[in-house]
């Protein structure tokens, strides 16, 4: 037996898989930025884990992955067992391995992050699942006993897919409805391919269908099928419709041609990259009908410092923009997005202007956007959320020239009329109210309707939507067991 090198974390530096060369990233290359570990590299990186006994990485992870345990399995070359263990806590581990801001979650909590370089948890997670799938591994449902119960899942994003996975593992049939033509929600259409290759989502669909999940795509609830019909056909309904209403900031001039909300820009561009659409076609379904301009040779400015803003600036680079600028009202330390994504954007030539708050959008002689007026800010006392307020500095106004302006201030859910008509209520800003006295977690005011993900908590991370879909499925299964037990008691009494 080979003796383990207990100082591996010192002798083996933290390394990420190789990256696409910079020259290719600015020339229309939409391939995933990071490659994949080879077996040896994955084992060496996993072996850096200290197995510190109090796994802060696991505690910080929203789904509480058994991270040290599957890192050890990788060290030992037991990848299929590692894949099974990954799926015990996370129905979509290959997605989270790619798009989670690990620097703010598991890796940020790693004991080695203080000077030694955190274990590359996300890259190893990606390696585990990709390798296992390539070797033909699939979830083992051989011991699952069908209950005969059926649940409708509305929304094929991370919350809905996670819920469907857990339902079928509990023997409950899941039928997933989505208005889009592909599964994945914003993982498919909003997150660019250089972060999440769409073949990864196609593989997950194959896996889920192999588990028994049925997808009814291009079907919009409230238009093509009524909620009442679903409530009559199914034993329960889960709502994971996401958050699609963008926050515009109320800036004067935001309706000018050349001003774009971030989400329609990303969704439309995602369809173009995958061959599902073309430039210049108006897109409806948002607050207004938009025609997205080509960015080649244009000066592009993105307002907002979250992960969506980083997706926009890095997409603009690949679309041939002459210059790309990100303006954010706080400093870099207070940016809500992943520090790794900011670093990648800066590496690709994006200019960052921190402590700049937009005031108004200016028009040029042609009536289209010509720039955005901003004021410099300084950080003041904390706001209601505990973050320092951005306070304007008198006399510091300036203008950033722009041919295209993309607004990435965030998104919020909207309570659909078809839910409100069945007494489902929102808790403010369109978020569905769940839980409370005499209700199960994620259960709405309608006893057969459950909800989770961005539709409940507002725009958040993929991994938090995964966690809520997973846990909502547990509540649905609990309700259905209770219903079965009640029916059994009634029959016995009769």
Short mmCIF file of C-alpha atoms in Angstrom, two decimals:
data_model
loop_
_atom_site.label_atom_id
_atom_site.label_comp_id
_atom_site.label_asym_id
_atom_site.label_seq_id
_atom_site.Cartn_x
_atom_site.Cartn_y
_atom_site.Cartn_z
CA UNK A 1 0.00 0.00 0.00
CA UNK A 2 1.42 3.37 -1.04
CA UNK A 3 1.85 5.78 1.83
CA UNK A 4 -0.07 9.00 1.37
CA UNK A 5 1.90 12.24 1.15
CA UNK A 6 0.40 14.25 4.02
CA UNK A 7 2.08 17.38 2.67
CA UNK A 8 0.51 17.04 -0.77
CA UNK A 9 -1.19 20.42 -0.29
CA UNK A 10 2.30 21.97 -0.12
CA UNK A 11 4.10 19.83 -2.67
CA UNK A 12 1.28 19.90 -5.23
CA UNK A 13 0.09 23.45 -5.97
CA UNK A 14 -3.53 24.25 -6.69
CA UNK A 15 -4.18 23.97 -10.42
CA UNK A 16 -7.20 24.41 -12.64
CA UNK A 17 -7.70 22.56 -15.91
CA UNK A 18 -6.20 24.27 -18.96
CA UNK A 19 -8.00 27.28 -20.43
CA UNK A 20 -8.82 28.18 -24.01
CA UNK A 21 -6.03 30.49 -25.28
CA UNK A 22 -6.84 34.17 -24.95
CA UNK A 23 -6.52 34.82 -28.69
CA UNK A 24 -9.35 32.39 -29.42
CA UNK A 25 -11.68 33.84 -26.83
CA UNK A 26 -11.85 37.17 -28.66
CA UNK A 27 -12.54 35.55 -32.04
CA UNK A 28 -16.00 34.07 -31.71
CA UNK A 29 -14.97 30.97 -29.77
CA UNK A 30 -17.87 29.80 -27.57
CA UNK A 31 -16.29 26.60 -26.28
CA UNK A 32 -16.10 26.09 -22.52
CA UNK A 33 -13.24 28.17 -21.15
CA UNK A 34 -11.88 25.47 -18.87
CA UNK A 35 -10.92 22.01 -20.09
CA UNK A 36 -11.15 18.82 -18.08
CA UNK A 37 -8.74 17.13 -15.73
CA UNK A 38 -7.04 13.93 -16.80
CA UNK A 39 -7.37 11.07 -14.29
CA UNK A 40 -3.93 11.67 -12.79
CA UNK A 41 -4.42 15.43 -12.41
CA UNK A 42 -7.84 14.99 -10.81
CA UNK A 43 -6.43 12.48 -8.32
CA UNK A 44 -3.53 14.77 -7.44
CA UNK A 45 -5.78 17.79 -6.92
CA UNK A 46 -8.26 15.75 -4.87
CA UNK A 47 -5.38 14.44 -2.77
CA UNK A 48 -4.64 18.02 -1.63
CA UNK A 49 -7.73 17.84 0.60
CA UNK A 50 -6.74 17.88 4.27
CA UNK A 51 -9.84 15.94 5.35
CA UNK A 52 -9.82 18.48 8.14
CA UNK A 53 -12.56 16.82 10.19
CA UNK A 54 -14.79 19.89 10.21
CA UNK A 55 -15.57 20.28 6.50
CA UNK A 56 -16.29 23.98 6.09
CA UNK A 57 -16.56 23.34 2.34
CA UNK A 58 -19.51 21.03 2.93
CA UNK A 59 -21.19 23.47 5.32
CA UNK A 60 -20.86 26.37 2.88
CA UNK A 61 -22.31 24.38 -0.04
CA UNK A 62 -26.08 25.06 -0.34
CA UNK A 63 -26.75 21.38 -1.09
CA UNK A 64 -24.18 20.25 1.53
CA UNK A 65 -22.25 17.95 -0.79
CA UNK A 66 -20.11 15.22 0.82
CA UNK A 67 -17.05 16.90 -0.64
CA UNK A 68 -14.20 15.32 1.36
CA UNK A 69 -15.74 11.88 0.84
CA UNK A 70 -15.94 12.06 -2.94
CA UNK A 71 -12.52 13.72 -3.14
CA UNK A 72 -11.13 10.65 -1.35
CA UNK A 73 -12.87 8.34 -3.82
CA UNK A 74 -11.24 10.23 -6.68
CA UNK A 75 -7.85 9.85 -5.00
CA UNK A 76 -8.47 6.09 -4.98
CA UNK A 77 -9.62 6.00 -8.61
CA UNK A 78 -13.21 5.04 -7.65
CA UNK A 79 -14.91 7.53 -9.96
CA UNK A 80 -18.21 5.69 -10.41
CA UNK A 81 -18.68 5.52 -6.64
CA UNK A 82 -17.81 9.21 -6.45
CA UNK A 83 -20.49 9.98 -9.05
CA UNK A 84 -23.10 8.07 -7.06
CA UNK A 85 -22.11 9.98 -3.92
CA UNK A 86 -22.26 13.33 -5.75
CA UNK A 87 -25.82 12.56 -6.81
CA UNK A 88 -26.92 11.73 -3.26
CA UNK A 89 -26.98 15.44 -2.43
CA UNK A 90 -26.99 17.16 -5.83
CA UNK A 91 -29.27 16.17 -8.72
CA UNK A 92 -27.24 18.35 -11.14
CA UNK A 93 -23.58 18.11 -10.05
CA UNK A 94 -22.08 18.57 -13.52
CA UNK A 95 -23.93 21.91 -13.84
CA UNK A 96 -22.83 23.15 -10.42
CA UNK A 97 -19.24 22.07 -11.08
CA UNK A 98 -19.26 24.48 -14.02
CA UNK A 99 -21.34 27.48 -12.99
CA UNK A 100 -21.21 27.69 -9.18
CA UNK A 101 -19.14 30.59 -7.80
CA UNK A 102 -16.93 28.16 -5.88
CA UNK A 103 -14.70 31.02 -4.73
CA UNK A 104 -17.66 32.31 -2.70
CA UNK A 105 -18.92 28.90 -1.58
CA UNK A 106 -17.07 25.60 -1.06
CA UNK A 107 -13.61 26.68 -2.20
CA UNK A 108 -13.91 30.00 -0.39
CA UNK A 109 -14.53 28.05 2.82
CA UNK A 110 -11.72 25.53 2.20
CA UNK A 111 -9.14 25.49 5.01
CA UNK A 112 -6.38 25.75 2.40
CA UNK A 113 -7.83 28.92 0.89
CA UNK A 114 -5.88 30.89 3.49
CA UNK A 115 -2.57 31.07 1.66
CA UNK A 116 -2.13 27.56 0.25
CA UNK A 117 -4.73 27.58 -2.53
CA UNK A 118 -8.11 25.96 -2.05
CA UNK A 119 -8.74 22.47 -3.36
CA UNK A 120 -10.17 22.76 -6.89
CA UNK A 121 -13.50 21.31 -5.80
CA UNK A 122 -15.61 22.52 -8.73
CA UNK A 123 -13.24 21.20 -11.39
CA UNK A 124 -13.03 17.80 -9.66
CA UNK A 125 -16.83 17.64 -9.39
CA UNK A 126 -17.07 18.31 -13.13
CA UNK A 127 -14.44 15.63 -13.79
CA UNK A 128 -16.30 13.05 -11.69
CA UNK A 129 -19.64 13.34 -13.45
CA UNK A 130 -18.31 13.82 -16.99
CA UNK A 131 -16.03 10.79 -16.59
CA UNK A 132 -18.77 8.62 -15.07
CA UNK A 133 -21.28 9.50 -17.78
CA UNK A 134 -18.68 8.82 -20.48
CA UNK A 135 -18.14 5.37 -18.94
CA UNK A 136 -21.86 4.66 -19.08
CA UNK A 137 -22.71 5.22 -15.41
CA UNK A 138 -26.33 6.11 -14.72
CA UNK A 139 -28.28 6.49 -11.43
CA UNK A 140 -29.36 3.13 -10.04
CA UNK A 141 -33.14 3.07 -9.57
CA UNK A 142 -33.43 -0.71 -9.41
CA UNK A 143 -34.74 -0.62 -5.84
CA UNK A 144 -37.29 2.14 -6.43
CA UNK A 145 -40.90 1.00 -5.95
CA UNK A 146 -43.44 2.96 -8.06
CA UNK A 147 -46.18 4.54 -5.96
CA UNK A 148 -48.58 5.15 -8.83
CA UNK A 149 -48.59 8.85 -8.03
CA UNK A 150 -47.83 11.58 -10.58
CA UNK A 151 -46.60 15.16 -10.21
CA UNK A 152 -46.56 17.96 -12.79
CA UNK A 153 -43.41 20.07 -12.71
CA UNK A 154 -43.76 23.52 -14.29
CA UNK A 155 -40.39 24.80 -15.46
CA UNK A 156 -37.42 22.79 -16.74
CA UNK A 157 -34.79 24.97 -15.09
CA UNK A 158 -32.54 23.81 -12.24
CA UNK A 159 -35.33 23.82 -9.63
CA UNK A 160 -37.72 21.84 -11.83
CA UNK A 161 -35.09 19.33 -12.99
CA UNK A 162 -33.89 18.82 -9.43
CA UNK A 163 -37.44 18.26 -8.21
CA UNK A 164 -38.19 15.79 -11.02
CA UNK A 165 -35.02 13.81 -10.24
CA UNK A 166 -35.93 13.43 -6.59
CA UNK A 167 -39.56 12.57 -7.33
CA UNK A 168 -38.71 9.63 -9.59
CA UNK A 169 -36.17 8.40 -7.04
CA UNK A 170 -39.10 8.30 -4.59
CA UNK A 171 -41.20 6.26 -7.04
CA UNK A 172 -43.35 9.24 -8.08
CA UNK A 173 -43.76 9.86 -11.82
CA UNK A 174 -42.73 13.37 -12.93
CA UNK A 175 -43.96 15.18 -16.05
CA UNK A 176 -42.07 18.43 -16.74
CA UNK A 177 -43.66 21.30 -18.67
CA UNK A 178 -41.67 24.20 -20.12
CA UNK A 179 -42.46 27.00 -22.56
CA UNK A 180 -39.01 26.73 -24.17
CA UNK A 181 -38.07 24.16 -26.78
CA UNK A 182 -35.19 22.77 -24.70
CA UNK A 183 -34.75 21.89 -21.05
CA UNK A 184 -32.44 23.83 -18.74
CA UNK A 185 -34.14 27.21 -18.43
CA UNK A 186 -31.49 29.88 -18.12
CA UNK A 187 -28.79 27.21 -17.96
CA UNK A 188 -29.68 26.52 -21.60
CA UNK A 189 -30.53 30.00 -22.85
CA UNK A 190 -29.07 32.47 -20.36
CA UNK A 191 -25.67 31.10 -19.32
CA UNK A 192 -23.23 31.37 -22.24
CA UNK A 193 -21.71 28.25 -23.78
CA UNK A 194 -18.20 29.26 -22.69
CA UNK A 195 -19.34 28.56 -19.11
CA UNK A 196 -21.72 25.67 -19.76
CA UNK A 197 -21.60 23.76 -23.03
CA UNK A 198 -25.12 22.86 -24.11
CA UNK A 199 -24.17 19.25 -24.79
CA UNK A 200 -23.92 18.89 -21.01
CA UNK A 201 -27.61 19.79 -20.70
CA UNK A 202 -28.50 17.38 -23.51
CA UNK A 203 -26.75 14.58 -21.63
CA UNK A 204 -28.66 15.42 -18.45
CA UNK A 205 -31.91 15.26 -20.39
CA UNK A 206 -30.95 11.80 -21.65
CA UNK A 207 -30.18 10.72 -18.08
CA UNK A 208 -33.46 12.08 -16.70
CA UNK A 209 -35.51 10.51 -19.47
CA UNK A 210 -33.72 7.22 -18.76
CA UNK A 211 -34.86 7.58 -15.16
CA UNK A 212 -38.46 7.96 -16.33
CA UNK A 213 -38.94 11.74 -16.37
CA UNK A 214 -41.25 12.89 -19.17
CA UNK A 215 -40.77 16.30 -20.82
CA UNK A 216 -43.53 18.27 -22.53
CA UNK A 217 -41.66 21.18 -24.09
CA UNK A 218 -42.93 24.22 -25.95
CA UNK A 219 -45.97 24.09 -23.69
CA UNK A 220 -46.83 27.17 -21.65
CA UNK A 221 -49.07 26.78 -18.63
CA UNK A 222 -51.85 29.35 -18.72
CA UNK A 223 -51.77 29.42 -22.52
CA UNK A 224 -51.52 25.86 -23.85
CA UNK A 225 -52.68 24.03 -20.74
CA UNK A 226 -54.58 25.31 -17.72
CA UNK A 227 -53.50 24.81 -14.12
CA UNK A 228 -56.92 23.35 -13.32
CA UNK A 229 -56.28 20.60 -15.87
CA UNK A 230 -52.96 19.78 -14.20
CA UNK A 231 -54.52 19.77 -10.75
CA UNK A 232 -57.17 17.36 -12.00
CA UNK A 233 -54.65 15.05 -13.74
CA UNK A 234 -51.81 15.03 -11.19
CA UNK A 235 -51.50 14.41 -7.46
CA UNK A 236 -49.44 17.59 -6.97
CA UNK A 237 -47.85 20.43 -8.94
CA UNK A 238 -44.41 21.97 -8.48
CA UNK A 239 -43.78 25.49 -9.80
CA UNK A 240 -40.22 26.41 -10.74
CA UNK A 241 -40.82 29.19 -13.24
CA UNK A 242 -37.73 31.25 -12.38
CA UNK A 243 -37.25 35.02 -12.39
CA UNK A 244 -37.46 36.78 -15.75
CA UNK A 245 -38.63 40.34 -15.01
CA UNK A 246 -35.57 42.55 -15.30
CA UNK A 247 -34.80 45.49 -13.02
CA UNK A 248 -34.41 48.50 -15.27
CA UNK A 249 -33.36 51.11 -12.72
CA UNK A 250 -35.78 53.71 -14.11
CA UNK A 251 -33.01 55.55 -15.98
CA UNK A 252 -34.02 58.40 -18.29
CA UNK A 253 -33.33 57.29 -21.85
CA UNK A 254 -33.49 53.56 -21.16
CA UNK A 255 -35.98 53.10 -24.01
CA UNK A 256 -33.54 54.39 -26.61
CA UNK A 257 -32.56 52.09 -29.50
CA UNK A 258 -29.35 50.31 -28.54
CA UNK A 259 -30.31 49.90 -24.86
CA UNK A 260 -30.83 46.22 -24.05
CA UNK A 261 -31.98 44.28 -21.01
CA UNK A 262 -29.37 41.63 -20.17
CA UNK A 263 -31.62 38.58 -20.24
CA UNK A 264 -33.12 38.99 -23.74
CA UNK A 265 -29.59 39.70 -25.01
CA UNK A 266 -28.21 36.51 -23.46
CA UNK A 267 -31.18 34.32 -24.40
CA UNK A 268 -31.27 35.50 -28.03
CA UNK A 269 -27.51 35.21 -28.38
CA UNK A 270 -27.60 31.74 -26.84
CA UNK A 271 -30.08 30.65 -29.49
CA UNK A 272 -27.90 32.10 -32.23
CA UNK A 273 -24.77 30.32 -30.95
CA UNK A 274 -26.61 26.97 -30.92
CA UNK A 275 -28.09 27.58 -34.36
CA UNK A 276 -31.64 28.20 -33.17
CA UNK A 277 -31.97 31.81 -34.31
CA UNK A 278 -30.41 34.59 -36.39
CA UNK A 279 -29.40 38.21 -35.83
CA UNK A 280 -31.75 41.06 -36.61
CA UNK A 281 -35.02 39.27 -35.81
CA UNK A 282 -37.26 41.08 -33.33
CA UNK A 283 -37.86 39.05 -30.17
CA UNK A 284 -41.10 39.31 -28.25
CA UNK A 285 -42.15 37.99 -24.86
CA UNK A 286 -40.50 40.69 -22.77
CA UNK A 287 -41.78 44.11 -21.71
CA UNK A 288 -41.26 45.31 -25.30
CA UNK A 289 -40.32 43.75 -28.62
CA UNK A 290 -36.59 44.15 -29.17
CA UNK A 291 -34.26 43.89 -32.11
CA UNK A 292 -30.78 43.02 -30.94
CA UNK A 293 -28.02 44.80 -32.85
CA UNK A 294 -24.78 43.20 -33.93
CA UNK A 295 -21.96 44.21 -31.59
CA UNK A 296 -19.05 43.92 -34.02
CA UNK A 297 -16.95 47.09 -33.88
CA UNK A 298 -19.26 48.71 -31.29
CA UNK A 299 -18.46 50.32 -27.96
CA UNK A 300 -20.41 48.24 -25.44
CA UNK A 301 -21.12 49.30 -21.87
CA UNK A 302 -22.67 46.94 -19.31
CA UNK A 303 -24.25 48.32 -16.14
CA UNK A 304 -24.12 45.88 -13.21
CA UNK A 305 -21.49 43.79 -11.44
CA UNK A 306 -23.14 40.40 -10.91
CA UNK A 307 -22.60 37.14 -12.74
CA UNK A 308 -25.15 38.15 -15.36
CA UNK A 309 -23.12 41.29 -16.03
CA UNK A 310 -20.00 39.16 -16.43
CA UNK A 311 -21.84 36.88 -18.86
CA UNK A 312 -22.78 39.97 -20.88
CA UNK A 313 -19.33 41.54 -21.03
CA UNK A 314 -17.63 38.26 -21.91
CA UNK A 315 -20.23 37.54 -24.60
CA UNK A 316 -19.69 41.02 -26.05
CA UNK A 317 -15.96 40.29 -26.33
CA UNK A 318 -16.71 37.16 -28.36
CA UNK A 319 -19.15 39.06 -30.54
CA UNK A 320 -16.36 41.35 -31.73
CA UNK A 321 -17.09 44.54 -29.79
CA UNK A 322 -14.42 47.21 -30.28
CA UNK A 323 -14.41 47.88 -26.54
CA UNK A 324 -16.31 46.52 -23.54
CA UNK A 325 -16.75 48.42 -20.29
CA UNK A 326 -18.43 47.33 -17.07
CA UNK A 327 -19.63 50.10 -14.75
CA UNK A 328 -20.53 49.19 -11.18
CA UNK A 329 -21.70 51.50 -8.40
CA UNK A 330 -19.63 49.92 -5.60
CA UNK A 331 -15.98 48.84 -5.40
CA UNK A 332 -14.58 45.54 -6.63
CA UNK A 333 -14.63 43.94 -3.18
CA UNK A 334 -18.40 44.45 -3.04
CA UNK A 335 -19.22 42.99 -6.44
CA UNK A 336 -21.88 40.29 -6.08
CA UNK A 337 -20.49 38.09 -8.85
CA UNK A 338 -17.74 35.48 -8.86
CA UNK A 339 -14.23 36.89 -8.47
CA UNK A 340 -13.03 34.25 -10.93
CA UNK A 341 -15.46 35.51 -13.56
CA UNK A 342 -14.30 39.08 -12.99
CA UNK A 343 -10.72 37.91 -13.44
CA UNK A 344 -11.58 36.12 -16.68
CA UNK A 345 -13.37 39.19 -17.99
CA UNK A 346 -10.44 41.44 -17.15
CA UNK A 347 -8.06 38.96 -18.81
CA UNK A 348 -10.21 39.16 -21.96
CA UNK A 349 -9.87 42.94 -22.14
CA UNK A 350 -12.95 44.20 -20.31
CA UNK A 351 -12.45 47.58 -18.67
CA UNK A 352 -13.96 48.00 -15.20
CA UNK A 353 -15.12 51.33 -13.82
CA UNK A 354 -15.94 50.92 -10.15
CA UNK A 355 -17.82 53.38 -7.94
CA UNK A 356 -19.83 54.67 -10.89
CA UNK A 357 -23.59 55.08 -10.53
CA UNK A 358 -25.62 55.67 -13.72
CA UNK A 359 -27.79 58.78 -13.85
CA UNK A 360 -29.20 58.91 -17.38
CA UNK A 361 -28.69 57.52 -20.87
CA UNK A 362 -27.91 60.05 -23.60
CA UNK A 363 -29.03 59.95 -27.22
CA UNK A 364 -26.90 60.84 -30.22
CA UNK A 365 -27.87 62.80 -33.32
CA UNK A 366 -29.37 59.64 -34.85
CA UNK A 367 -31.69 59.17 -31.88
CA UNK A 368 -29.88 56.07 -30.65
CA UNK A 369 -27.85 55.59 -27.49
CA UNK A 370 -24.58 57.54 -27.42
CA UNK A 371 -23.48 57.19 -23.82
CA UNK A 372 -24.42 56.97 -20.19
CA UNK A 373 -23.94 59.72 -17.65
CA UNK A 374 -22.56 58.50 -14.33
CA UNK A 375 -21.56 59.96 -11.00
CA UNK A 376 -18.68 58.77 -8.88
CA UNK A 377 -19.63 57.20 -5.55
CA UNK A 378 -18.11 56.44 -2.18
CA UNK A 379 -19.26 53.77 0.22
CA UNK A 380 -21.28 54.93 3.18
CA UNK A 381 -23.20 53.23 6.03
CA UNK A 382 -24.74 49.78 5.47
CA UNK A 383 -28.19 49.49 3.94
CA UNK A 384 -31.02 47.20 5.11
CA UNK A 385 -29.19 44.20 3.65
CA UNK A 386 -25.95 45.00 5.47
CA UNK A 387 -24.11 46.23 2.35
CA UNK A 388 -22.50 49.65 2.31
CA UNK A 389 -24.54 52.22 0.45
CA UNK A 390 -23.12 53.83 -2.67
CA UNK A 391 -23.30 57.57 -2.03
CA UNK A 392 -22.85 60.06 -4.90
CA UNK A 393 -19.85 62.39 -4.79
CA UNK A 394 -20.92 65.96 -5.62
CA UNK A 395 -19.42 67.42 -8.80
CA UNK A 396 -18.05 64.09 -10.07
CA UNK A 397 -20.33 63.49 -13.06
CA UNK A 398 -18.89 62.16 -16.31
CA UNK A 399 -20.06 60.32 -19.42
CA UNK A 400 -19.11 56.90 -20.75
CA UNK A 401 -19.44 56.74 -24.52
CA UNK A 402 -21.45 53.78 -25.81
CA UNK A 403 -22.98 52.46 -29.01
CA UNK A 404 -24.75 49.66 -27.13
CA UNK A 405 -25.76 49.71 -23.48
CA UNK A 406 -26.75 46.52 -21.64
CA UNK A 407 -28.60 46.80 -18.32
CA UNK A 408 -27.79 43.96 -15.90
CA UNK A 409 -29.28 45.15 -12.62
CA UNK A 410 -30.88 41.81 -11.81
CA UNK A 411 -34.19 40.03 -12.23
CA UNK A 412 -37.26 39.27 -10.18
CA UNK A 413 -40.14 36.79 -10.51
CA UNK A 414 -43.71 37.62 -11.42
CA UNK A 415 -46.66 35.80 -9.86
CA UNK A 416 -48.56 34.38 -12.87
CA UNK A 417 -52.28 35.11 -13.11
CA UNK A 418 -53.01 31.39 -13.38
CA UNK A 419 -51.44 30.87 -9.93
CA UNK A 420 -53.08 33.91 -8.35
CA UNK A 421 -56.44 32.63 -9.57
CA UNK A 422 -55.95 29.55 -7.38
CA UNK A 423 -55.23 31.58 -4.23
CA UNK A 424 -51.45 31.29 -4.49
CA UNK A 425 -50.06 34.57 -3.17
CA UNK A 426 -46.79 36.48 -3.49
CA UNK A 427 -44.66 37.78 -0.64
CA UNK A 428 -43.52 40.97 -2.37
CA UNK A 429 -41.67 41.62 -5.62
CA UNK A 430 -43.58 38.78 -7.25
CA UNK A 431 -42.04 35.98 -5.17
CA UNK A 432 -44.36 33.07 -4.41
CA UNK A 433 -45.13 32.68 -0.72
CA UNK A 434 -44.47 29.17 0.59
CA UNK A 435 -44.39 27.41 3.94
CA UNK A 436 -45.74 28.83 7.16
CA UNK A 437 -48.10 27.55 9.81
CA UNK A 438 -49.72 24.18 8.99
CA UNK A 439 -47.89 23.97 5.66
CA UNK A 440 -44.99 21.86 4.57
CA UNK A 441 -41.77 23.53 3.39
CA UNK A 442 -42.28 24.88 -0.14
CA UNK A 443 -46.04 24.31 0.00
CA UNK A 444 -48.10 27.28 -1.22
CA UNK A 445 -51.53 28.40 0.00
CA UNK A 446 -52.99 25.81 -2.39
CA UNK A 447 -52.34 22.44 -0.72
CA UNK A 448 -51.50 20.64 -3.98
CA UNK A 449 -49.14 23.33 -5.30
CA UNK A 450 -45.50 23.61 -4.24
CA UNK A 451 -42.87 26.05 -5.47
CA UNK A 452 -39.14 26.69 -5.25
CA UNK A 453 -36.10 28.26 -6.85
CA UNK A 454 -35.98 31.81 -8.19
CA UNK A 455 -39.78 31.97 -8.32
CA UNK A 456 -39.72 31.86 -4.52
CA UNK A 457 -36.45 33.47 -3.43
CA UNK A 458 -35.83 35.86 -6.33
CA UNK A 459 -32.91 35.64 -8.76
CA UNK A 460 -30.16 33.57 -7.16
CA UNK A 461 -27.62 30.86 -7.92
CA UNK A 462 -28.20 27.66 -9.87
CA UNK A 463 -27.17 25.65 -6.81
CA UNK A 464 -29.76 27.30 -4.54
CA UNK A 465 -32.47 26.52 -7.10
CA UNK A 466 -31.21 22.91 -7.18
CA UNK A 467 -31.39 22.74 -3.39
CA UNK A 468 -34.93 24.12 -3.27
CA UNK A 469 -36.20 21.82 -6.02
CA UNK A 470 -34.65 18.85 -4.24
CA UNK A 471 -36.13 19.77 -0.87
CA UNK A 472 -39.53 20.64 -2.35
CA UNK A 473 -39.68 17.13 -3.82
CA UNK A 474 -39.15 15.74 -0.31
CA UNK A 475 -42.11 17.80 0.92
CA UNK A 476 -44.28 16.62 -1.98
CA UNK A 477 -43.39 12.99 -1.25
CA UNK A 478 -44.22 13.54 2.42
CA UNK A 479 -47.64 15.02 1.55
CA UNK A 480 -48.44 12.15 -0.79
CA UNK A 481 -47.45 9.58 1.84
CA UNK A 482 -49.78 11.29 4.29
CA UNK A 483 -52.57 11.22 1.73
CA UNK A 484 -51.98 7.50 1.12
CA UNK A 485 -52.02 6.80 4.85
CA UNK A 486 -55.25 8.77 5.28
CA UNK A 487 -56.92 6.87 2.44
CA UNK A 488 -55.76 3.58 3.97
CA UNK A 489 -57.20 4.53 7.35
CA UNK A 490 -60.52 5.51 5.74
CA UNK A 491 -60.73 2.15 3.93
CA UNK A 492 -59.94 0.29 7.14
CA UNK A 493 -62.65 2.20 8.97
CA UNK A 494 -65.13 1.43 6.24
#
